[in-house]
Short mmCIF file of C-alpha atoms in Angstrom, two decimals:
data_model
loop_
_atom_site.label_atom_id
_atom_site.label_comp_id
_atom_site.label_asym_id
_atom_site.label_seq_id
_atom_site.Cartn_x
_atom_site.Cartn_y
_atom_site.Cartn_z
CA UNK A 1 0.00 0.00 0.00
CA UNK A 2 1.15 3.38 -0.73
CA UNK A 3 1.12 5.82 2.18
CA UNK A 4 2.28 9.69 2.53
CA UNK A 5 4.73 10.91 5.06
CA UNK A 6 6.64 14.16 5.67
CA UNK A 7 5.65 15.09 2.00
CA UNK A 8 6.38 12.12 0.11
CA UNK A 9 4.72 9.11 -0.99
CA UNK A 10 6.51 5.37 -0.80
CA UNK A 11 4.89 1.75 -0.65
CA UNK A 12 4.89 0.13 2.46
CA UNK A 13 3.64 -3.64 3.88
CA UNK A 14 1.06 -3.42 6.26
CA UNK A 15 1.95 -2.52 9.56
CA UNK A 16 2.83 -4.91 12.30
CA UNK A 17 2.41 -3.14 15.75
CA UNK A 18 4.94 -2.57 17.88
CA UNK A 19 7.54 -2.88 16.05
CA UNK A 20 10.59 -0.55 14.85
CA UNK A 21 11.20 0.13 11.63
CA UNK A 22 14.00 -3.46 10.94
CA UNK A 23 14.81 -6.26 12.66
CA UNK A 24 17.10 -7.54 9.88
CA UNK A 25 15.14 -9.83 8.54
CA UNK A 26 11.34 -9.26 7.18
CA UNK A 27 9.71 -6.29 5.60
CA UNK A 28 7.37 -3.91 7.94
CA UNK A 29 6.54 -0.83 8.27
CA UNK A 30 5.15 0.51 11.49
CA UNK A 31 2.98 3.58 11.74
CA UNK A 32 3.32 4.58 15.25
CA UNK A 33 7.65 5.35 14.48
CA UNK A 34 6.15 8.44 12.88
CA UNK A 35 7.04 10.66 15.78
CA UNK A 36 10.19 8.78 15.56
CA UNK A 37 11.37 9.45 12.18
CA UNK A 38 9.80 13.12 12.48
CA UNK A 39 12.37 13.71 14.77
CA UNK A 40 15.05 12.24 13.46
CA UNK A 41 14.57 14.17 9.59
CA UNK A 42 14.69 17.75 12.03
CA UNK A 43 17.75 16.23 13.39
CA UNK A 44 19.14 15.97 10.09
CA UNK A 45 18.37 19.59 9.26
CA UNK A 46 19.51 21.21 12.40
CA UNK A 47 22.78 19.41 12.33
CA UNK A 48 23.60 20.48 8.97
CA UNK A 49 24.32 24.07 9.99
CA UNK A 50 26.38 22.44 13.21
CA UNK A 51 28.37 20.18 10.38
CA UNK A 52 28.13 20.95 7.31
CA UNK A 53 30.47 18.57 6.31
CA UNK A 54 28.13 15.77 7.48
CA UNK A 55 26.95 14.16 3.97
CA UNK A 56 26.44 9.91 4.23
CA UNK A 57 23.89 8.63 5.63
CA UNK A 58 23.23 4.98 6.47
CA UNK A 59 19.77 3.68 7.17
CA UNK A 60 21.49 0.57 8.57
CA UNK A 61 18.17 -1.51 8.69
CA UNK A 62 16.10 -0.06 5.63
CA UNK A 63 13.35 -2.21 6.05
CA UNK A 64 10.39 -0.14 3.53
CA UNK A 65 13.14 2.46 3.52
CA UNK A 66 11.05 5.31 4.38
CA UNK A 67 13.54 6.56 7.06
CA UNK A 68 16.13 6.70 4.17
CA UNK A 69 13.60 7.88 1.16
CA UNK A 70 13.41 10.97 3.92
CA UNK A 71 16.97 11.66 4.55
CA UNK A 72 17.78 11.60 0.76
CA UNK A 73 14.76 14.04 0.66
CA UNK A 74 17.05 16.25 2.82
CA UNK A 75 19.70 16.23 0.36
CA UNK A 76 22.26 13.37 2.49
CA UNK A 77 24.06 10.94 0.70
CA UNK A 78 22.27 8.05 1.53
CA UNK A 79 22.84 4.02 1.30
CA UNK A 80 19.50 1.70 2.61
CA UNK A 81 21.27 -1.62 4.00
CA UNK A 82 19.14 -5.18 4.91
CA UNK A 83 19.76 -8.48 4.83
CA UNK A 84 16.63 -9.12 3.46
CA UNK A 85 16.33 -9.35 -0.55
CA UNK A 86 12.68 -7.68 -0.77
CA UNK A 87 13.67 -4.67 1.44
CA UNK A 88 16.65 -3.70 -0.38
CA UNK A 89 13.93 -4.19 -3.52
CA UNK A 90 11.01 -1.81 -1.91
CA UNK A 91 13.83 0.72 -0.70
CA UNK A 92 15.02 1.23 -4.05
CA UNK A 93 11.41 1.64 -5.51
CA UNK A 94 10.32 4.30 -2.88
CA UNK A 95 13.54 6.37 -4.14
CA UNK A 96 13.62 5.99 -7.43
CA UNK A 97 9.35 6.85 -7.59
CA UNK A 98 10.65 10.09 -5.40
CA UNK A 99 13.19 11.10 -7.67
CA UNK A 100 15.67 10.65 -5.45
CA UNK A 101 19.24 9.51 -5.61
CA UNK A 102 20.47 6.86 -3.17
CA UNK A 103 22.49 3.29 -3.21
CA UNK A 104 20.85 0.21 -1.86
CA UNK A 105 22.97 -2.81 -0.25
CA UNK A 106 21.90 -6.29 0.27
CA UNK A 107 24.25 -6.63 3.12
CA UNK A 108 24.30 -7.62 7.31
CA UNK A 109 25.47 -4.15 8.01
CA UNK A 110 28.13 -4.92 10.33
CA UNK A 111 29.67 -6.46 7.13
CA UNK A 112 29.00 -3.23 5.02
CA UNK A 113 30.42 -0.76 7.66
CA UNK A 114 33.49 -2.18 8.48
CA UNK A 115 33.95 -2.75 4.03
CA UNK A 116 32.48 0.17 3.15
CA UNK A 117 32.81 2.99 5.89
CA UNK A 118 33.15 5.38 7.50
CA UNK A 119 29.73 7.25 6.93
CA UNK A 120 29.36 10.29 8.91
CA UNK A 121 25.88 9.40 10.24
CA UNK A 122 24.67 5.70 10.89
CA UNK A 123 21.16 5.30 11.69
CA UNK A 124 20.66 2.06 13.83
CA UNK A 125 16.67 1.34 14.00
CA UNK A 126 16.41 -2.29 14.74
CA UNK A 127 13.60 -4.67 16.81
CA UNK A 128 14.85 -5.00 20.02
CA UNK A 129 18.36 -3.88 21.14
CA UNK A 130 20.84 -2.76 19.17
CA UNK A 131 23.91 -3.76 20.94
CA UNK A 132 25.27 -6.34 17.89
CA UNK A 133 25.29 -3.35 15.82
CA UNK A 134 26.79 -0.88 18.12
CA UNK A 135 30.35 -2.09 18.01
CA UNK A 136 30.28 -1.45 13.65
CA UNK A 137 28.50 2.08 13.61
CA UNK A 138 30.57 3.34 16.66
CA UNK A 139 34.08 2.70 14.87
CA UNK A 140 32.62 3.47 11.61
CA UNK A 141 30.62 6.57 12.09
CA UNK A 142 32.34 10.03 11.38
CA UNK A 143 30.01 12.40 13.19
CA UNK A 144 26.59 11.38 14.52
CA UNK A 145 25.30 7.96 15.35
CA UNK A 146 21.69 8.14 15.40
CA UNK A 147 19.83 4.63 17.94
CA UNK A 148 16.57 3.12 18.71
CA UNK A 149 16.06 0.74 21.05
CA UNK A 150 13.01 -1.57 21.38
CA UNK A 151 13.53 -3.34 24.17
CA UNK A 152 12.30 -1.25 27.39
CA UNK A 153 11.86 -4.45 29.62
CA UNK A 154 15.47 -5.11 29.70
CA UNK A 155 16.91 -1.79 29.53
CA UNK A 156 14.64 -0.85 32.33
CA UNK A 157 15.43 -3.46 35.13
CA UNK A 158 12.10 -5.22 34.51
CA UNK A 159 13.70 -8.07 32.67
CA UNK A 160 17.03 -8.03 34.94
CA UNK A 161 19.51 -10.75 33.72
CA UNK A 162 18.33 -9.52 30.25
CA UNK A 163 19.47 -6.57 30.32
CA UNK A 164 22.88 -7.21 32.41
CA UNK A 165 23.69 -9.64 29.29
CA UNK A 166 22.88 -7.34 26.95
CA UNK A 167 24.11 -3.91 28.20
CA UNK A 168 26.56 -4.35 30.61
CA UNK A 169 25.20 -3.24 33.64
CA UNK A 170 23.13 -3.87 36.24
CA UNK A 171 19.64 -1.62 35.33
CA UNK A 172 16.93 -1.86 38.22
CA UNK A 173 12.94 -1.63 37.63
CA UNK A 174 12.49 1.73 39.84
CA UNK A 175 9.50 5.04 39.55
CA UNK A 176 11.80 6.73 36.80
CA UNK A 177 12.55 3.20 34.64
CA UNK A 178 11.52 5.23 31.46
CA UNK A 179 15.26 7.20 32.67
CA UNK A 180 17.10 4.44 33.65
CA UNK A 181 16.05 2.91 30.36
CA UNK A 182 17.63 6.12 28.59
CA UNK A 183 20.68 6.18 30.35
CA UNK A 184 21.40 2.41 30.78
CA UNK A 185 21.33 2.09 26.85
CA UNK A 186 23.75 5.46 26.75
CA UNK A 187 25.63 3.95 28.81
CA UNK A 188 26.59 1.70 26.82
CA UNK A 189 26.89 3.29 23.82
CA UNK A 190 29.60 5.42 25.63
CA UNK A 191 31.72 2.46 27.08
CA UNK A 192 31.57 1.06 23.25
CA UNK A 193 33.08 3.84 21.48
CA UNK A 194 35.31 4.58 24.32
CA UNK A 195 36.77 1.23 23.23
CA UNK A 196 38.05 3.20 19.86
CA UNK A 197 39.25 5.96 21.53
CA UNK A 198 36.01 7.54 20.69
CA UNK A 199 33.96 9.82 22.47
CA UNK A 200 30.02 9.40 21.95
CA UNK A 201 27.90 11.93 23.53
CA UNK A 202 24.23 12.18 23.56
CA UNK A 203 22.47 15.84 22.11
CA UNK A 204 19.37 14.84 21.72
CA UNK A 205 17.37 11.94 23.36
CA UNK A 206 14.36 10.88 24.34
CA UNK A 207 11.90 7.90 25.26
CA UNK A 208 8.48 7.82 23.47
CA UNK A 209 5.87 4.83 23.73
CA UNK A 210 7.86 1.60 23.55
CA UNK A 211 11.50 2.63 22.53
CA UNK A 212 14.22 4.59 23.44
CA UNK A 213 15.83 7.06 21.13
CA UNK A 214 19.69 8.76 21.08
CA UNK A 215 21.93 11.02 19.06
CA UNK A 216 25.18 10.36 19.63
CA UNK A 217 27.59 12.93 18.75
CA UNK A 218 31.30 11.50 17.51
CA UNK A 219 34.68 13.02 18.97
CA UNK A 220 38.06 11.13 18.22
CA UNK A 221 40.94 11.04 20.47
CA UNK A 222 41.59 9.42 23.70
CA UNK A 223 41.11 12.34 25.82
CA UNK A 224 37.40 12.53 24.78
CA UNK A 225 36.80 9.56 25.17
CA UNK A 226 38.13 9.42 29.15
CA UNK A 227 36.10 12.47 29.19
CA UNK A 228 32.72 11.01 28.66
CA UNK A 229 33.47 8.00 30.68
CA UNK A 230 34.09 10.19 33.53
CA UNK A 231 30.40 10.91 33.35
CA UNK A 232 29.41 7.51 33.80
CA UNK A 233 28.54 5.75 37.19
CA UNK A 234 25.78 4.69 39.91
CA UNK A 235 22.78 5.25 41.61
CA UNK A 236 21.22 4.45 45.12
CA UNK A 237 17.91 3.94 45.51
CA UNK A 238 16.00 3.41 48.60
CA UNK A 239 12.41 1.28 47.58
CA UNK A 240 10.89 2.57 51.38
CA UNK A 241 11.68 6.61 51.44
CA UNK A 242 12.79 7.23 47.94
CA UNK A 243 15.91 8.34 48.51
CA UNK A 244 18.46 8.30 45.58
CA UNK A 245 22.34 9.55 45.31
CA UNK A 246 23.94 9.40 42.01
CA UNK A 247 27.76 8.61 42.38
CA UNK A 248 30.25 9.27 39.26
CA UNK A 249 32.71 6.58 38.42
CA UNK A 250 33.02 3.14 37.57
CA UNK A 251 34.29 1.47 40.92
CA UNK A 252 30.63 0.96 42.72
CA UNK A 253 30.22 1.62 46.63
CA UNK A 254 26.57 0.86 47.09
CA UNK A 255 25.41 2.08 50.34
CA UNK A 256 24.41 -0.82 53.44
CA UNK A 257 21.56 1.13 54.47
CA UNK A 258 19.55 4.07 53.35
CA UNK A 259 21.19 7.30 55.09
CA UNK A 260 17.73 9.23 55.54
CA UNK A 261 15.65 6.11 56.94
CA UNK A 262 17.65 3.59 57.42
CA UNK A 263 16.41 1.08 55.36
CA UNK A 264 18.65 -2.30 54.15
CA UNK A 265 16.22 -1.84 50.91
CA UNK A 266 18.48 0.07 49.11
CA UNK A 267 19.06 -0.99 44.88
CA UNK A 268 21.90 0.08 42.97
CA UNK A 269 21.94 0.53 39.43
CA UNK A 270 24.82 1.26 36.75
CA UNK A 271 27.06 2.25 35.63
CA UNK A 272 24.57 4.39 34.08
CA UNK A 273 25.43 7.67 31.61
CA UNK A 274 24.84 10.53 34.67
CA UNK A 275 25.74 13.19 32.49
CA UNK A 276 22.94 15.62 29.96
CA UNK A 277 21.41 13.10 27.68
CA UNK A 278 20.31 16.37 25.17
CA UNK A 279 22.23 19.63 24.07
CA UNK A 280 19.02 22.29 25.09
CA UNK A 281 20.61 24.48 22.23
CA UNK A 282 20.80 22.37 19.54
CA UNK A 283 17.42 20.83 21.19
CA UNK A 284 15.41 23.90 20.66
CA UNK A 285 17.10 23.94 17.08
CA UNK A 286 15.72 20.77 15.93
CA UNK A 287 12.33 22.44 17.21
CA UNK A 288 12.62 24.55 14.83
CA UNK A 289 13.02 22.52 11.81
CA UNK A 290 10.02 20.33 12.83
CA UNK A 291 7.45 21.66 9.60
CA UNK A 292 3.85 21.64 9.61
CA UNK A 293 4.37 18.47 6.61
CA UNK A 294 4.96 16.38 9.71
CA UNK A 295 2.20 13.88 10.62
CA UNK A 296 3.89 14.20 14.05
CA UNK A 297 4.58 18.13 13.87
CA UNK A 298 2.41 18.97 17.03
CA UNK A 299 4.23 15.51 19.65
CA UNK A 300 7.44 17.10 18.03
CA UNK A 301 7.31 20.13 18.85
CA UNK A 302 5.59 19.45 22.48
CA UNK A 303 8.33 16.61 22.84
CA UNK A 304 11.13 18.33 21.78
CA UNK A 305 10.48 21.48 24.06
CA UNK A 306 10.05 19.69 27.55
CA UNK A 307 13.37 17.88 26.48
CA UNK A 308 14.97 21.11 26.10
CA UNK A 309 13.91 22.56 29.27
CA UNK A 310 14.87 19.03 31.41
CA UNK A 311 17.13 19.29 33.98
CA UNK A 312 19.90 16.78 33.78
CA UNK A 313 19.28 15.13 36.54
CA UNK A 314 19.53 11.12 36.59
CA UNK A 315 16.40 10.37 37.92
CA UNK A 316 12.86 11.68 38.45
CA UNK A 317 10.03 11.91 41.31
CA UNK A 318 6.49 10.64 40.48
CA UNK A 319 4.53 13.49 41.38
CA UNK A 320 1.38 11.08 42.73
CA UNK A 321 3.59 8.69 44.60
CA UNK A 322 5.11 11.48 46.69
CA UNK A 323 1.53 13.31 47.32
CA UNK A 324 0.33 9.04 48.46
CA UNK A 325 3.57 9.35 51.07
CA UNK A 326 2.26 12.44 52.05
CA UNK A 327 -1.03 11.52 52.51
CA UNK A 328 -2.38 14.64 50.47
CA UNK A 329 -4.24 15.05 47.27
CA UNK A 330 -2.33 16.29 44.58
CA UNK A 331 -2.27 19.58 42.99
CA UNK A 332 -1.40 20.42 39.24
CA UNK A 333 1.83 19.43 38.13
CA UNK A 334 2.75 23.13 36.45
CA UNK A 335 2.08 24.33 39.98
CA UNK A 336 4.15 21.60 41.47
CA UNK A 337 6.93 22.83 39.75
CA UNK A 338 6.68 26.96 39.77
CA UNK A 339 6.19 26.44 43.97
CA UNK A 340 9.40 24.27 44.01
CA UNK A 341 11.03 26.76 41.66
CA UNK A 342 9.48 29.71 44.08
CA UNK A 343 11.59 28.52 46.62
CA UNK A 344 14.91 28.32 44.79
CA UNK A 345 15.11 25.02 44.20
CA UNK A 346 15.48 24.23 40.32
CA UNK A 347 12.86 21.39 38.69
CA UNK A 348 11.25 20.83 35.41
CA UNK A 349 8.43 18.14 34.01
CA UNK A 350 10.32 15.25 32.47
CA UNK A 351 9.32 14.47 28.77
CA UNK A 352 8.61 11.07 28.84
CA UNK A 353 5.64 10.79 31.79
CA UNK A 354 2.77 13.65 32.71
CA UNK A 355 3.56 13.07 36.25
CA UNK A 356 7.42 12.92 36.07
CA UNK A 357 9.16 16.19 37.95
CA UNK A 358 12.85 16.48 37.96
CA UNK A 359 14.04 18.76 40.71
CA UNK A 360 17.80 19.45 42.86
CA UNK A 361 15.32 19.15 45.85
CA UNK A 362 15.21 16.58 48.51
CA UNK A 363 11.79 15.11 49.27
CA UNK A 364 11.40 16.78 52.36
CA UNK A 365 12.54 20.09 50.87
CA UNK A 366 9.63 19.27 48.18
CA UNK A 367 7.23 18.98 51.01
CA UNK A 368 8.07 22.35 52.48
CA UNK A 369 7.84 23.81 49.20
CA UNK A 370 4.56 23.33 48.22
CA UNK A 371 2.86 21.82 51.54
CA UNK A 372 4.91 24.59 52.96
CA UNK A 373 4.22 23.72 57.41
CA UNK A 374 1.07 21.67 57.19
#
């Protein structure tokens, strides 16, 4: 069937839900990645005037091809990899009956970056996690490395041997899983390129419905690379008074007991990427190249915004479990946050969850804030 998307028109299989745009084997096109591939084309626009230089782009698992039909639309150089024969087929339909130029390769991708690379951005979009790729786009991508990952349940502690074998670390199923999920896959994205003397940091990230989503920003050189690992590193959690400490480096310490309440039911998670997962600059530039042609333009633009004003810190507070400890009823969540900004703390909404607030506040200094004595 032939479907329209951010002004152009290419033939896609009907949709199988839940799914991301390849798994390396099997055609499928999924619907609901709109917001997804939105993003990623203002990306591609914004970062032009950051690197101009930037001009190959590899749509690593091309699946209909759409995602690379779109970049070619934005004037990149662009090669549509799969393993599977028919993909490679439909990809090279949907450019040609766009009029656009762009190479196809019936190739496992691993194989075609490490014969064929470097391009300067590699656009990993797989079904599930996309650590077997990670290794081959790291040490073969230039500038930008662009990820999805479909597989929430083990990045988020919920499927907990799953996502130590996969990742590398030890994720835990806590309130703010949706940002351990985020910065459990950075994570290790950064310890991978640090391997190549790489440094791979994050300017624009988010998590939307069942996937996480990075931009990974290439630096070579040694130095860079210690640089971003220095960001890595742990957090305590307390499961009884929600207490949490982050704690930079990769030597853990996890705490016996929680120091507010004393509590032996204390998780620690990591190493986990503490530092910014977005650049709010080049954030609020990738705003603006989200056009009104966008099927997504409205999520985009709400999405893109909240991730630009997000604090950086590793965690957040569920605004409705802390009113339950409290035994209060809760009040609006954009009043939640201007009371604990009224009293000099800093906080924003987190992107991912209504009820998500990030703030430099302690719990009890939330409680004064906006119960204030009662």
């Amino acid at each position: 069937m032939d479907i329209e998307e951010g002004g152009l028109t290419v033939s896609v299989p009907e949709a199988r839900d839940g799914a991301s745009e390849g798994t390396g084997s099997g055609v499928f096109f999924n619907p609901t990645q709109e917001l997804n591939r939105d993003v990623t084309v203002a990306v591609l626009r914004a970062y032009r005037d950051r690197e101009p230089r930037a001009a190959s782009y590899l749509d690593a698992m091309a699946a209909s091809g759409v995602r690379g039909v779109r970049a070619a639309a934005e004037g990149y150089d662009v090669t549509c990899a799969d393993v599977d024969p028919d993909a490679v087929e439909l990809a090279a339909e949907n450019l040609a009956a766009n009029g656009l130029d762009g190479e196809t390769a019936h190739r496992d991708v691993n194989a075609l970056l490490y014969d064929e690379g470097p391009f300067d951005i590699v656009d990993l979009d797989p079904y599930g996690t996309p650590i077997p790729f990670a290794d081959a786009a790291l040490a073969n991508g230039r500038n930008l490395v662009c990820v999805t990952a479909t597989d929430t349940a083990p990045l988020c502690g919920a499927h907990l041997n799953s996502g130590i074998r996969k990742y590398g670390a030890v994720p835990r199923n806590t309130d703010y899983h949706p940002e351990m999920g985020l910065r459990t896959l950075i994570s290790a994205l950064v310890r991978t390129a640090a391997r190549y003397d790489k440094a791979a940091r994050p300017i624009v990230s988010h998590v939307s419905r069942h996937y996480a989503r990075t931009y990974l920003e290439l630096e070579s050189g040694a130095q860079a690379a210690d640089g971003c690992v220095d960001e890595l590193g742990y957090v305590d959690h307390c499961e009884d008074c929600l207490w949490r400490e982050p704690t930079r480096g990769l030597i853990a310490d996890p705490v016996d007991a929680c120091p507010v309440c004393g509590s032996d039911r204390v998780l620690t998670a990591g190493p986990l990427w503490l530092g910014a997962v977005a650049d709010p600059d080049f954030t609020r530039a990738v705003r603006r190249e989200v056009t009104d042609d966008m099927g997504e333009a409205k999520r985009a633009r709400k999405l893109l915004g909240t991730v630009a004003r997000e604090l950086d810190t590793p965690t957040h507070y569920d605004q409705h479990r802390l009113y339950k400890e409290w035994g209060e009823p809760a009040i609006g969540m954009d009043e939640f946050v201007e009371r604990l900004r009224g009293a000099g703390h800093e906080a924003s909404r987190a992107h991912y969850r209504g009820t998500a607030v990030k703030s430099t506040a302690s719990i009890p200094e939330m409680r004064e804030a906006v119960l204030g004595g009662d």
